[in-house]
mmCIF file of C-alpha atoms in Angstrom:
data_model
loop_
_atom_site.group_PDB
_atom_site.id
_atom_site.type_symbol
_atom_site.label_atom_id
_atom_site.label_comp_id
_atom_site.label_asym_id
_atom_site.label_seq_id
_atom_site.Cartn_x
_atom_site.Cartn_y
_atom_site.Cartn_z
ATOM 1 C CA MET A 4 -2.013 -41.483 -4.966
ATOM 2 C CA SER A 5 -2.493 -42.006 -8.739
ATOM 3 C CA ALA A 6 -3.054 -39.139 -11.149
ATOM 4 C CA ARG A 7 -6.699 -38.568 -11.994
ATOM 5 C CA GLY A 8 -6.329 -36.095 -14.872
ATOM 6 C CA ILE A 9 -4.985 -32.649 -15.480
ATOM 7 C CA ILE A 10 -6.559 -29.482 -14.123
ATOM 8 C CA PHE A 11 -5.580 -26.055 -15.443
ATOM 9 C CA VAL A 12 -6.046 -23.291 -12.850
ATOM 10 C CA VAL A 13 -6.024 -19.689 -14.105
ATOM 11 C CA ASP A 14 -6.091 -16.951 -11.480
ATOM 12 C CA ASP A 15 -4.128 -13.717 -11.089
ATOM 13 C CA GLU A 16 -4.468 -13.795 -7.333
ATOM 14 C CA VAL A 17 -1.295 -15.645 -6.418
ATOM 15 C CA ARG A 18 -2.538 -16.938 -3.052
ATOM 16 C CA ILE A 19 -5.770 -18.245 -4.568
ATOM 17 C CA LEU A 20 -3.810 -19.868 -7.370
ATOM 18 C CA THR A 21 -1.259 -21.567 -5.145
ATOM 19 C CA SER A 22 -3.742 -22.706 -2.496
ATOM 20 C CA LEU A 23 -6.024 -24.267 -5.183
ATOM 21 C CA GLU A 24 -2.984 -25.881 -6.764
ATOM 22 C CA ASN A 25 -2.026 -27.284 -3.342
ATOM 23 C CA LEU A 26 -5.538 -28.603 -2.594
ATOM 24 C CA LEU A 27 -5.934 -30.242 -5.975
ATOM 25 C CA THR A 28 -2.452 -31.779 -5.772
ATOM 26 C CA ALA A 29 -3.225 -33.090 -2.282
ATOM 27 C CA VAL A 30 -6.289 -34.934 -3.572
ATOM 28 C CA GLY A 31 -4.270 -36.492 -6.410
ATOM 29 C CA TYR A 32 -4.704 -34.313 -9.514
ATOM 30 C CA GLN A 33 -1.982 -33.036 -11.788
ATOM 31 C CA VAL A 34 -2.231 -29.255 -11.709
ATOM 32 C CA ARG A 35 -0.988 -26.660 -14.165
ATOM 33 C CA PRO A 36 -1.256 -23.201 -12.587
ATOM 34 C CA TYR A 37 -1.255 -19.990 -14.625
ATOM 35 C CA ASP A 38 -1.295 -16.499 -13.223
ATOM 36 C CA SER A 39 -2.484 -14.915 -16.465
ATOM 37 C CA ALA A 40 -4.925 -15.852 -19.203
ATOM 38 C CA GLU A 41 -2.408 -14.936 -21.920
ATOM 39 C CA VAL A 42 0.135 -17.513 -20.689
ATOM 40 C CA PHE A 43 -2.613 -20.118 -20.274
ATOM 41 C CA LEU A 44 -3.869 -19.591 -23.849
ATOM 42 C CA ALA A 45 -0.322 -19.842 -25.251
ATOM 43 C CA ALA A 46 0.516 -23.039 -23.281
ATOM 44 C CA PRO A 47 0.412 -26.448 -25.052
ATOM 45 C CA LYS A 48 -2.657 -28.460 -24.161
ATOM 46 C CA PRO A 49 -2.347 -32.270 -23.877
ATOM 47 C CA GLU A 50 -4.664 -34.757 -25.701
ATOM 48 C CA VAL A 51 -6.168 -36.121 -22.521
ATOM 49 C CA PRO A 52 -9.283 -35.162 -20.600
ATOM 50 C CA CYS A 53 -8.678 -31.859 -18.825
ATOM 51 C CA CYS A 54 -10.530 -29.481 -16.656
ATOM 52 C CA VAL A 55 -10.047 -25.714 -16.487
ATOM 53 C CA ILE A 56 -10.739 -23.596 -13.422
ATOM 54 C CA LEU A 57 -10.750 -20.007 -14.688
ATOM 55 C CA ASP A 58 -11.107 -16.774 -12.844
ATOM 56 C CA LEU A 59 -13.280 -14.758 -15.260
ATOM 57 C CA ASN A 60 -12.405 -11.412 -13.686
ATOM 58 C CA LEU A 61 -8.722 -11.271 -14.556
ATOM 59 C CA GLY A 62 -8.595 -7.535 -14.808
ATOM 60 C CA THR A 63 -8.587 -7.647 -18.603
ATOM 61 C CA PRO A 64 -11.197 -8.969 -21.061
ATOM 62 C CA VAL A 65 -8.944 -12.018 -21.549
ATOM 63 C CA GLY A 66 -10.754 -14.088 -18.914
ATOM 64 C CA TRP A 67 -13.921 -13.891 -20.961
ATOM 65 C CA MET A 68 -11.928 -14.486 -24.193
ATOM 66 C CA CYS A 69 -10.683 -17.769 -22.667
ATOM 67 C CA ASN A 70 -14.269 -18.690 -21.991
ATOM 68 C CA ASP A 71 -15.207 -18.037 -25.608
ATOM 69 C CA ASN A 72 -12.332 -20.174 -26.865
ATOM 70 C CA MET B 1202 12.654 9.662 21.013
ATOM 71 C CA ASP B 1203 15.213 12.286 22.175
ATOM 72 C CA LYS B 1204 17.840 10.554 20.148
ATOM 73 C CA ILE B 1205 15.738 10.685 17.024
ATOM 74 C CA CYS B 1206 14.767 14.352 17.437
ATOM 75 C CA GLY B 1207 18.331 15.254 18.110
ATOM 76 C CA SER B 1208 19.766 13.419 15.170
ATOM 77 C CA LEU B 1209 17.060 14.726 12.881
ATOM 78 C CA GLN B 1210 17.612 18.322 13.707
ATOM 79 C CA GLU B 1211 21.367 17.955 13.517
ATOM 80 C CA HIS B 1212 21.080 16.018 10.377
ATOM 81 C CA SER B 1213 18.744 18.592 8.847
ATOM 82 C CA ALA B 1214 20.812 21.625 9.848
ATOM 83 C CA GLY B 1215 22.902 21.544 6.729
ATOM 84 C CA LYS B 1216 19.994 20.740 4.534
ATOM 85 C CA TRP B 1217 17.480 23.345 5.658
ATOM 86 C CA ASN B 1218 19.229 26.132 3.721
ATOM 87 C CA SER B 1219 19.053 24.316 0.516
ATOM 88 C CA LEU B 1220 15.469 23.318 1.110
ATOM 89 C CA SER B 1221 14.412 26.884 1.954
ATOM 90 C CA ALA B 1222 16.328 28.189 -1.041
ATOM 91 C CA CYS B 1223 13.615 26.760 -3.300
ATOM 92 C CA ASP B 1224 10.059 27.453 -2.369
ATOM 93 C CA SER B 1225 8.933 23.887 -2.820
ATOM 94 C CA PHE B 1226 9.993 20.602 -4.354
ATOM 95 C CA SER B 1227 10.347 20.868 -8.099
ATOM 96 C CA TYR B 1228 7.242 19.349 -9.632
ATOM 97 C CA ASP B 1229 6.652 18.212 -13.106
ATOM 98 C CA HIS B 1230 3.404 20.125 -13.519
ATOM 99 C CA GLY B 1231 2.517 18.367 -16.718
ATOM 100 C CA ARG B 1232 2.176 15.128 -14.833
ATOM 101 C CA THR B 1233 0.352 16.568 -11.826
ATOM 102 C CA SER B 1234 -3.237 15.542 -12.362
ATOM 103 C CA ARG B 1235 -4.995 18.338 -10.485
ATOM 104 C CA SER B 1236 -4.002 21.775 -9.443
ATOM 105 C CA TYR B 1237 -3.876 22.816 -5.856
ATOM 106 C CA GLU B 1238 -6.617 25.436 -6.378
ATOM 107 C CA THR B 1239 -8.940 22.885 -7.927
ATOM 108 C CA LEU B 1240 -8.272 20.495 -5.059
ATOM 109 C CA MET B 1241 -9.059 23.163 -2.495
ATOM 110 C CA ALA B 1242 -12.254 24.172 -4.338
ATOM 111 C CA ASN B 1243 -13.411 20.580 -4.329
ATOM 112 C CA SER B 1244 -12.645 20.140 -0.682
ATOM 113 C CA VAL B 1245 -14.977 22.944 0.238
ATOM 114 C CA ALA B 1246 -17.857 21.532 -1.793
ATOM 115 C CA ARG B 1247 -17.368 17.960 -0.646
ATOM 116 C CA PRO B 1248 -19.106 16.773 2.526
ATOM 117 C CA CYS B 1249 -17.092 15.042 5.194
ATOM 118 C CA PRO B 1250 -17.067 11.432 3.947
ATOM 119 C CA SER B 1251 -17.360 8.247 5.918
ATOM 120 C CA VAL B 1252 -15.921 4.958 4.618
ATOM 121 C CA SER B 1253 -17.007 4.766 1.016
ATOM 122 C CA LEU B 1254 -18.382 1.700 -0.755
ATOM 123 C CA ASP B 1255 -15.207 1.126 -2.736
ATOM 124 C CA VAL B 1256 -13.090 1.195 0.428
ATOM 125 C CA ALA B 1257 -15.527 -1.207 2.059
ATOM 126 C CA ALA B 1258 -15.376 -3.487 -1.008
ATOM 127 C CA ALA B 1259 -11.571 -3.365 -0.945
ATOM 128 C CA ILE B 1260 -11.482 -4.314 2.726
ATOM 129 C CA VAL B 1261 -13.812 -7.288 2.028
ATOM 130 C CA HIS B 1262 -11.596 -8.280 -0.909
ATOM 131 C CA GLU B 1263 -8.345 -8.004 1.041
ATOM 132 C CA ILE B 1264 -9.680 -10.114 3.897
ATOM 133 C CA SER B 1265 -11.611 -12.716 1.835
ATOM 134 C CA GLN B 1266 -8.672 -13.548 -0.429
ATOM 135 C CA PRO B 1267 -6.365 -14.859 2.339
ATOM 136 C CA LEU B 1268 -9.315 -16.536 4.100
ATOM 137 C CA THR B 1269 -10.244 -18.408 0.899
ATOM 138 C CA ALA B 1270 -6.610 -19.568 0.588
ATOM 139 C CA ILE B 1271 -6.531 -20.569 4.280
ATOM 140 C CA VAL B 1272 -9.639 -22.748 3.825
ATOM 141 C CA ALA B 1273 -8.185 -24.407 0.674
ATOM 142 C CA ASN B 1274 -4.852 -24.987 2.337
ATOM 143 C CA ALA B 1275 -6.419 -26.384 5.501
ATOM 144 C CA HIS B 1276 -8.355 -28.928 3.351
ATOM 145 C CA ALA B 1277 -5.110 -29.760 1.563
ATOM 146 C CA ALA B 1278 -3.320 -30.319 4.899
ATOM 147 C CA ASP B 1279 -6.176 -32.650 5.945
ATOM 148 C CA HIS B 1280 -5.707 -34.667 2.739
ATOM 149 C CA TYR B 1281 -1.900 -34.811 3.153
ATOM 150 C CA LEU B 1282 -2.403 -36.197 6.707
ATOM 151 C CA SER B 1283 -4.890 -38.838 5.427
ATOM 152 C CA ALA B 1284 -2.496 -40.219 2.843
ATOM 153 C CA ASP B 1285 -0.746 -43.564 3.460
ATOM 154 C CA HIS B 1286 2.599 -41.877 3.425
ATOM 155 C CA VAL B 1287 2.451 -38.381 4.806
ATOM 156 C CA ASP B 1288 4.334 -35.907 2.603
ATOM 157 C CA LEU B 1289 5.905 -33.890 5.445
ATOM 158 C CA GLU B 1290 7.514 -31.345 3.053
ATOM 159 C CA ALA B 1291 4.172 -30.530 1.406
ATOM 160 C CA LEU B 1292 2.495 -30.452 4.784
ATOM 161 C CA ARG B 1293 5.064 -28.046 6.166
ATOM 162 C CA ALA B 1294 4.762 -25.715 3.150
ATOM 163 C CA THR B 1295 1.005 -25.796 3.486
ATOM 164 C CA ILE B 1296 1.110 -24.827 7.149
ATOM 165 C CA ARG B 1297 3.517 -21.969 6.333
ATOM 166 C CA SER B 1298 1.070 -20.680 3.704
ATOM 167 C CA ILE B 1299 -1.781 -20.821 6.239
ATOM 168 C CA LEU B 1300 0.353 -18.920 8.759
ATOM 169 C CA SER B 1301 1.418 -16.264 6.263
ATOM 170 C CA ASP B 1302 -2.108 -15.736 4.937
ATOM 171 C CA SER B 1303 -3.458 -15.462 8.484
ATOM 172 C CA LEU B 1304 -0.885 -12.822 9.359
ATOM 173 C CA ASP B 1305 -1.790 -10.873 6.122
ATOM 174 C CA ALA B 1306 -5.503 -10.959 7.009
ATOM 175 C CA SER B 1307 -4.935 -9.779 10.580
ATOM 176 C CA GLN B 1308 -2.577 -7.030 9.277
ATOM 177 C CA THR B 1309 -5.350 -5.807 6.956
ATOM 178 C CA ILE B 1310 -7.760 -5.741 9.853
ATOM 179 C CA ARG B 1311 -5.225 -3.758 11.927
ATOM 180 C CA ASP B 1312 -4.555 -1.337 9.070
ATOM 181 C CA THR B 1313 -8.212 -0.696 8.393
ATOM 182 C CA SER B 1314 -9.478 -0.660 11.947
ATOM 183 C CA VAL B 1315 -7.947 2.792 12.343
ATOM 184 C CA LEU B 1316 -10.682 4.073 10.029
ATOM 185 C CA PHE B 1317 -13.379 3.141 12.479
ATOM 186 C CA ARG B 1318 -11.784 4.575 15.635
ATOM 187 C CA ARG B 1319 -13.678 7.787 16.033
ATOM 188 C CA GLY B 1320 -14.890 9.643 19.022
ATOM 189 C CA SER B 1321 -13.805 12.322 21.437
ATOM 190 C CA THR B 1322 -10.321 12.591 19.974
ATOM 191 C CA ASP B 1323 -11.522 13.431 16.487
ATOM 192 C CA ASP B 1324 -10.914 17.183 16.813
ATOM 193 C CA ALA B 1325 -8.031 17.160 19.245
ATOM 194 C CA PRO B 1326 -4.950 19.266 18.463
ATOM 195 C CA VAL B 1327 -2.321 17.149 16.731
ATOM 196 C CA ASP B 1328 1.331 18.319 16.829
ATOM 197 C CA LEU B 1329 2.679 17.351 13.400
ATOM 198 C CA LEU B 1330 6.351 17.495 14.564
ATOM 199 C CA SER B 1331 5.647 15.054 17.410
ATOM 200 C CA ALA B 1332 3.544 12.843 15.088
ATOM 201 C CA ILE B 1333 6.335 12.769 12.445
ATOM 202 C CA ASN B 1334 8.941 11.996 15.095
ATOM 203 C CA ASP B 1335 6.769 9.135 16.482
ATOM 204 C CA VAL B 1336 6.489 7.654 12.987
ATOM 205 C CA LEU B 1337 10.196 8.101 12.251
ATOM 206 C CA LEU B 1338 10.990 6.291 15.463
ATOM 207 C CA GLN B 1339 8.567 3.549 14.619
ATOM 208 C CA LEU B 1340 10.146 3.167 11.122
ATOM 209 C CA ASP B 1341 13.709 3.475 12.450
ATOM 210 C CA SER B 1342 14.746 -0.107 11.673
ATOM 211 C CA LYS B 1343 13.323 0.150 8.155
ATOM 212 C CA ILE B 1344 15.109 3.489 7.621
ATOM 213 C CA ARG B 1345 18.386 1.872 8.674
ATOM 214 C CA LYS B 1346 17.779 -1.298 6.672
ATOM 215 C CA TYR B 1347 17.273 0.701 3.451
ATOM 216 C CA ALA B 1348 20.022 3.206 4.366
ATOM 217 C CA ILE B 1349 17.667 6.222 3.940
ATOM 218 C CA ASN B 1350 18.776 9.796 4.735
ATOM 219 C CA THR B 1351 15.885 11.674 6.319
ATOM 220 C CA TYR B 1352 15.461 15.407 6.044
ATOM 221 C CA LEU B 1353 12.798 17.380 7.894
ATOM 222 C CA PHE B 1354 11.718 20.938 7.260
ATOM 223 C CA ILE B 1355 8.928 22.156 9.497
ATOM 224 C CA ASP B 1356 7.430 25.607 9.877
ATOM 225 C CA ASP B 1357 6.712 25.872 13.604
ATOM 226 C CA ALA B 1358 3.859 28.360 12.985
ATOM 227 C CA VAL B 1359 1.742 25.658 11.243
ATOM 228 C CA ARG B 1360 2.644 22.505 13.086
ATOM 229 C CA ILE B 1361 -0.655 22.095 14.971
ATOM 230 C CA VAL B 1362 -3.723 20.717 13.154
ATOM 231 C CA ALA B 1363 -7.090 19.525 14.489
ATOM 232 C CA GLY B 1364 -7.946 15.859 13.967
ATOM 233 C CA ASN B 1365 -7.619 12.260 14.948
ATOM 234 C CA GLY B 1366 -3.963 11.754 15.896
ATOM 235 C CA LEU B 1367 -4.097 8.002 15.446
ATOM 236 C CA GLN B 1368 -5.425 8.292 11.938
ATOM 237 C CA LEU B 1369 -3.009 10.983 10.928
ATOM 238 C CA ARG B 1370 -0.114 8.938 12.266
ATOM 239 C CA GLN B 1371 -1.416 6.035 10.167
ATOM 240 C CA VAL B 1372 -1.319 8.265 7.065
ATOM 241 C CA LEU B 1373 2.245 9.392 7.835
ATOM 242 C CA THR B 1374 3.275 5.763 8.451
ATOM 243 C CA ASN B 1375 1.844 4.585 5.123
ATOM 244 C CA LEU B 1376 3.309 7.459 3.114
ATOM 245 C CA MET B 1377 6.807 7.197 4.660
ATOM 246 C CA THR B 1378 6.781 3.454 4.337
ATOM 247 C CA ASN B 1379 5.944 3.757 0.620
ATOM 248 C CA ALA B 1380 8.666 6.413 0.229
ATOM 249 C CA ILE B 1381 11.314 4.250 1.931
ATOM 250 C CA GLU B 1382 10.390 1.086 0.081
ATOM 251 C CA SER B 1383 10.296 2.860 -3.260
ATOM 252 C CA MET B 1384 14.049 3.494 -2.948
ATOM 253 C CA GLU B 1385 14.933 -0.178 -2.333
ATOM 254 C CA GLU B 1386 16.504 -0.558 -5.773
ATOM 255 C CA ASN B 1387 17.743 2.993 -6.130
ATOM 256 C CA CYS B 1388 21.509 2.936 -6.547
ATOM 257 C CA GLU B 1389 22.249 6.001 -8.627
ATOM 258 C CA TRP B 1390 20.491 8.731 -6.644
ATOM 259 C CA PRO B 1391 20.903 9.554 -2.954
ATOM 260 C CA ARG B 1392 18.369 7.678 -0.904
ATOM 261 C CA ASP B 1393 16.778 10.799 0.502
ATOM 262 C CA MET B 1394 13.334 11.080 2.081
ATOM 263 C CA GLU B 1395 12.387 14.710 2.547
ATOM 264 C CA ILE B 1396 9.498 15.739 4.762
ATOM 265 C CA ARG B 1397 8.276 19.287 4.548
ATOM 266 C CA VAL B 1398 5.523 20.983 6.611
ATOM 267 C CA SER B 1399 4.590 24.438 5.438
ATOM 268 C CA GLY B 1400 1.618 26.786 5.442
ATOM 269 C CA GLU B 1401 -0.371 27.839 2.410
ATOM 270 C CA GLY B 1402 -3.351 30.117 3.178
ATOM 271 C CA ARG B 1403 -5.519 28.421 5.772
ATOM 272 C CA MET B 1404 -4.054 25.073 4.957
ATOM 273 C CA VAL B 1405 -1.003 23.115 6.147
ATOM 274 C CA LEU B 1406 0.852 21.242 3.424
ATOM 275 C CA ILE B 1407 2.681 18.073 4.405
ATOM 276 C CA GLU B 1408 4.940 16.781 1.674
ATOM 277 C CA ILE B 1409 6.811 13.528 1.671
ATOM 278 C CA ALA B 1410 9.285 13.251 -1.185
ATOM 279 C CA ASP B 1411 11.363 10.287 -2.260
ATOM 280 C CA ARG B 1412 13.975 9.407 -4.875
ATOM 281 C CA GLY B 1413 12.310 6.121 -5.756
ATOM 282 C CA HIS B 1414 11.272 4.569 -9.059
ATOM 283 C CA GLY B 1415 8.441 7.082 -9.419
ATOM 284 C CA ILE B 1416 4.870 6.459 -10.550
ATOM 285 C CA VAL B 1417 3.252 6.417 -13.954
ATOM 286 C CA ASP B 1418 -0.314 7.378 -13.036
ATOM 287 C CA CYS B 1419 -0.767 9.863 -10.200
ATOM 288 C CA GLU B 1420 -4.475 9.009 -9.770
ATOM 289 C CA LYS B 1421 -4.409 5.245 -10.263
ATOM 290 C CA ILE B 1422 -2.273 4.689 -7.166
ATOM 291 C CA PHE B 1423 -5.323 5.698 -5.111
ATOM 292 C CA ASP B 1424 -7.427 2.962 -6.661
ATOM 293 C CA ALA B 1425 -8.332 0.569 -3.876
ATOM 294 C CA PHE B 1426 -7.174 -2.518 -5.732
ATOM 295 C CA PHE B 1427 -4.020 -1.071 -7.307
ATOM 296 C CA SER B 1428 -0.556 -1.781 -5.942
ATOM 297 C CA THR B 1429 2.902 -1.529 -7.412
ATOM 298 C CA LYS B 1430 4.264 -3.790 -4.735
ATOM 299 C CA LYS B 1431 4.726 -7.448 -5.440
ATOM 300 C CA ALA B 1432 2.703 -8.518 -2.391
ATOM 301 C CA GLY B 1433 0.554 -6.900 0.159
ATOM 302 C CA MET B 1434 -2.232 -4.429 0.219
ATOM 303 C CA GLY B 1435 -3.293 -2.388 -2.740
ATOM 304 C CA MET B 1436 -5.468 -0.212 -0.482
ATOM 305 C CA GLY B 1437 -3.048 1.651 1.713
ATOM 306 C CA LEU B 1438 -3.196 4.926 -0.227
ATOM 307 C CA ARG B 1439 -6.986 4.668 -0.672
ATOM 308 C CA ILE B 1440 -7.339 4.447 3.114
ATOM 309 C CA CYS B 1441 -4.988 7.418 3.494
ATOM 310 C CA ARG B 1442 -7.106 9.474 1.141
ATOM 311 C CA THR B 1443 -10.279 8.514 3.028
ATOM 312 C CA ILE B 1444 -8.688 9.607 6.301
ATOM 313 C CA ILE B 1445 -7.480 12.941 4.912
ATOM 314 C CA GLU B 1446 -10.816 13.673 3.260
ATOM 315 C CA ALA B 1447 -12.550 12.963 6.508
ATOM 316 C CA HIS B 1448 -10.297 15.715 7.960
ATOM 317 C CA LYS B 1449 -11.580 18.081 5.258
ATOM 318 C CA GLY B 1450 -8.242 17.862 3.486
ATOM 319 C CA ARG B 1451 -6.830 16.528 0.240
ATOM 320 C CA LEU B 1452 -4.129 13.966 -0.622
ATOM 321 C CA TRP B 1453 -2.486 13.789 -4.013
ATOM 322 C CA ALA B 1454 0.672 12.573 -5.742
ATOM 323 C CA SER B 1455 3.044 14.359 -8.069
ATOM 324 C CA ALA B 1456 6.058 13.224 -10.046
ATOM 325 C CA ARG B 1457 9.304 14.997 -9.376
ATOM 326 C CA CYS B 1458 11.035 16.462 -12.454
ATOM 327 C CA ASP B 1459 14.228 14.474 -12.125
ATOM 328 C CA ARG B 1460 13.474 11.327 -10.177
ATOM 329 C CA GLY B 1461 10.970 10.307 -7.503
ATOM 330 C CA THR B 1462 7.557 11.085 -6.202
ATOM 331 C CA VAL B 1463 6.003 13.584 -3.811
ATOM 332 C CA LEU B 1464 2.904 12.672 -1.842
ATOM 333 C CA THR B 1465 1.261 15.796 -0.432
ATOM 334 C CA PHE B 1466 -1.634 16.236 1.921
ATOM 335 C CA ALA B 1467 -3.243 19.488 2.841
ATOM 336 C CA LEU B 1468 -5.129 19.914 6.114
ATOM 337 C CA PRO B 1469 -7.017 22.924 7.502
ATOM 338 C CA LEU B 1470 -5.098 24.775 10.172
ATOM 339 C CA ALA B 1471 -6.467 24.325 13.681
ATOM 340 C CA GLU B 1472 -8.464 27.495 14.046
ATOM 341 C CA LYS B 1473 -8.175 28.287 17.739
ATOM 342 C CA LEU B 1474 -4.651 27.026 17.962
ATOM 343 C CA ALA B 1475 -3.194 28.451 14.800
#
């Protein structure tokens, strides 16, 4: 199955993160999983169309900060 | 059972003297969040609680998380099977995740269902010595695995309380499991779990002390969503507190001066039996 773009998944619940990663990989996306907003914000972002799936309630205000950025 | 009782009493024989020599475990009072008197005063004013909203919310959270993951993984497995070349490795890993999440969800249901088992046994006499021995027997393989030394000091005059034996065993199981697991990486100190049952006024104090990594915040550990463990429920202690409060008692944590934690619960003495 050919890659259809990159999806960033940010969630501090490990089982939600890994199951979403698995599902999106199974349907042919490239997935970059992050278990914290800080690591996601610091990570390099490629110059291609991307999608972010973000858990806004990450236990710190950082989830909402990501949204603002 | 006989074997456990026998070995415990033998094992404890040498230790009882040193335990009775001091009146209680040495607490770091500065880090104890509430005094015993305050706790007792609160327990009188507080009505007997049922399952509170935050515990209910935690149960919903703990069950819905694995179920969400199971649904996502089941869809993933379906997609893997529909591919031209089935990725067996990915499929196997997906099925293992589904299995593990299902077991977690059913464990949560087992752990919490004890809260809803009420009825005629609610005010039955519960022999704490027998309850503690039952739990030690149940945890025997874990005690061996972590090479834990167990010491028991029990004042026979206060070993009977009134309550729901199933729920109180669940509390003892959770507290002892936490104590044992907290010592997993303890290499410098003896891996001792000390259990002490003593009377204080009209209350029985049950203390479970470990030599584990200790805790930073004595109140936060009772937060329904808080866990210091890498995996598993963050609600075990919250459920314990709910059970103890339903028995008109209190449950709290204190840091030991040198190393480790003491979890204490106080229960009213069984009036007719005391």
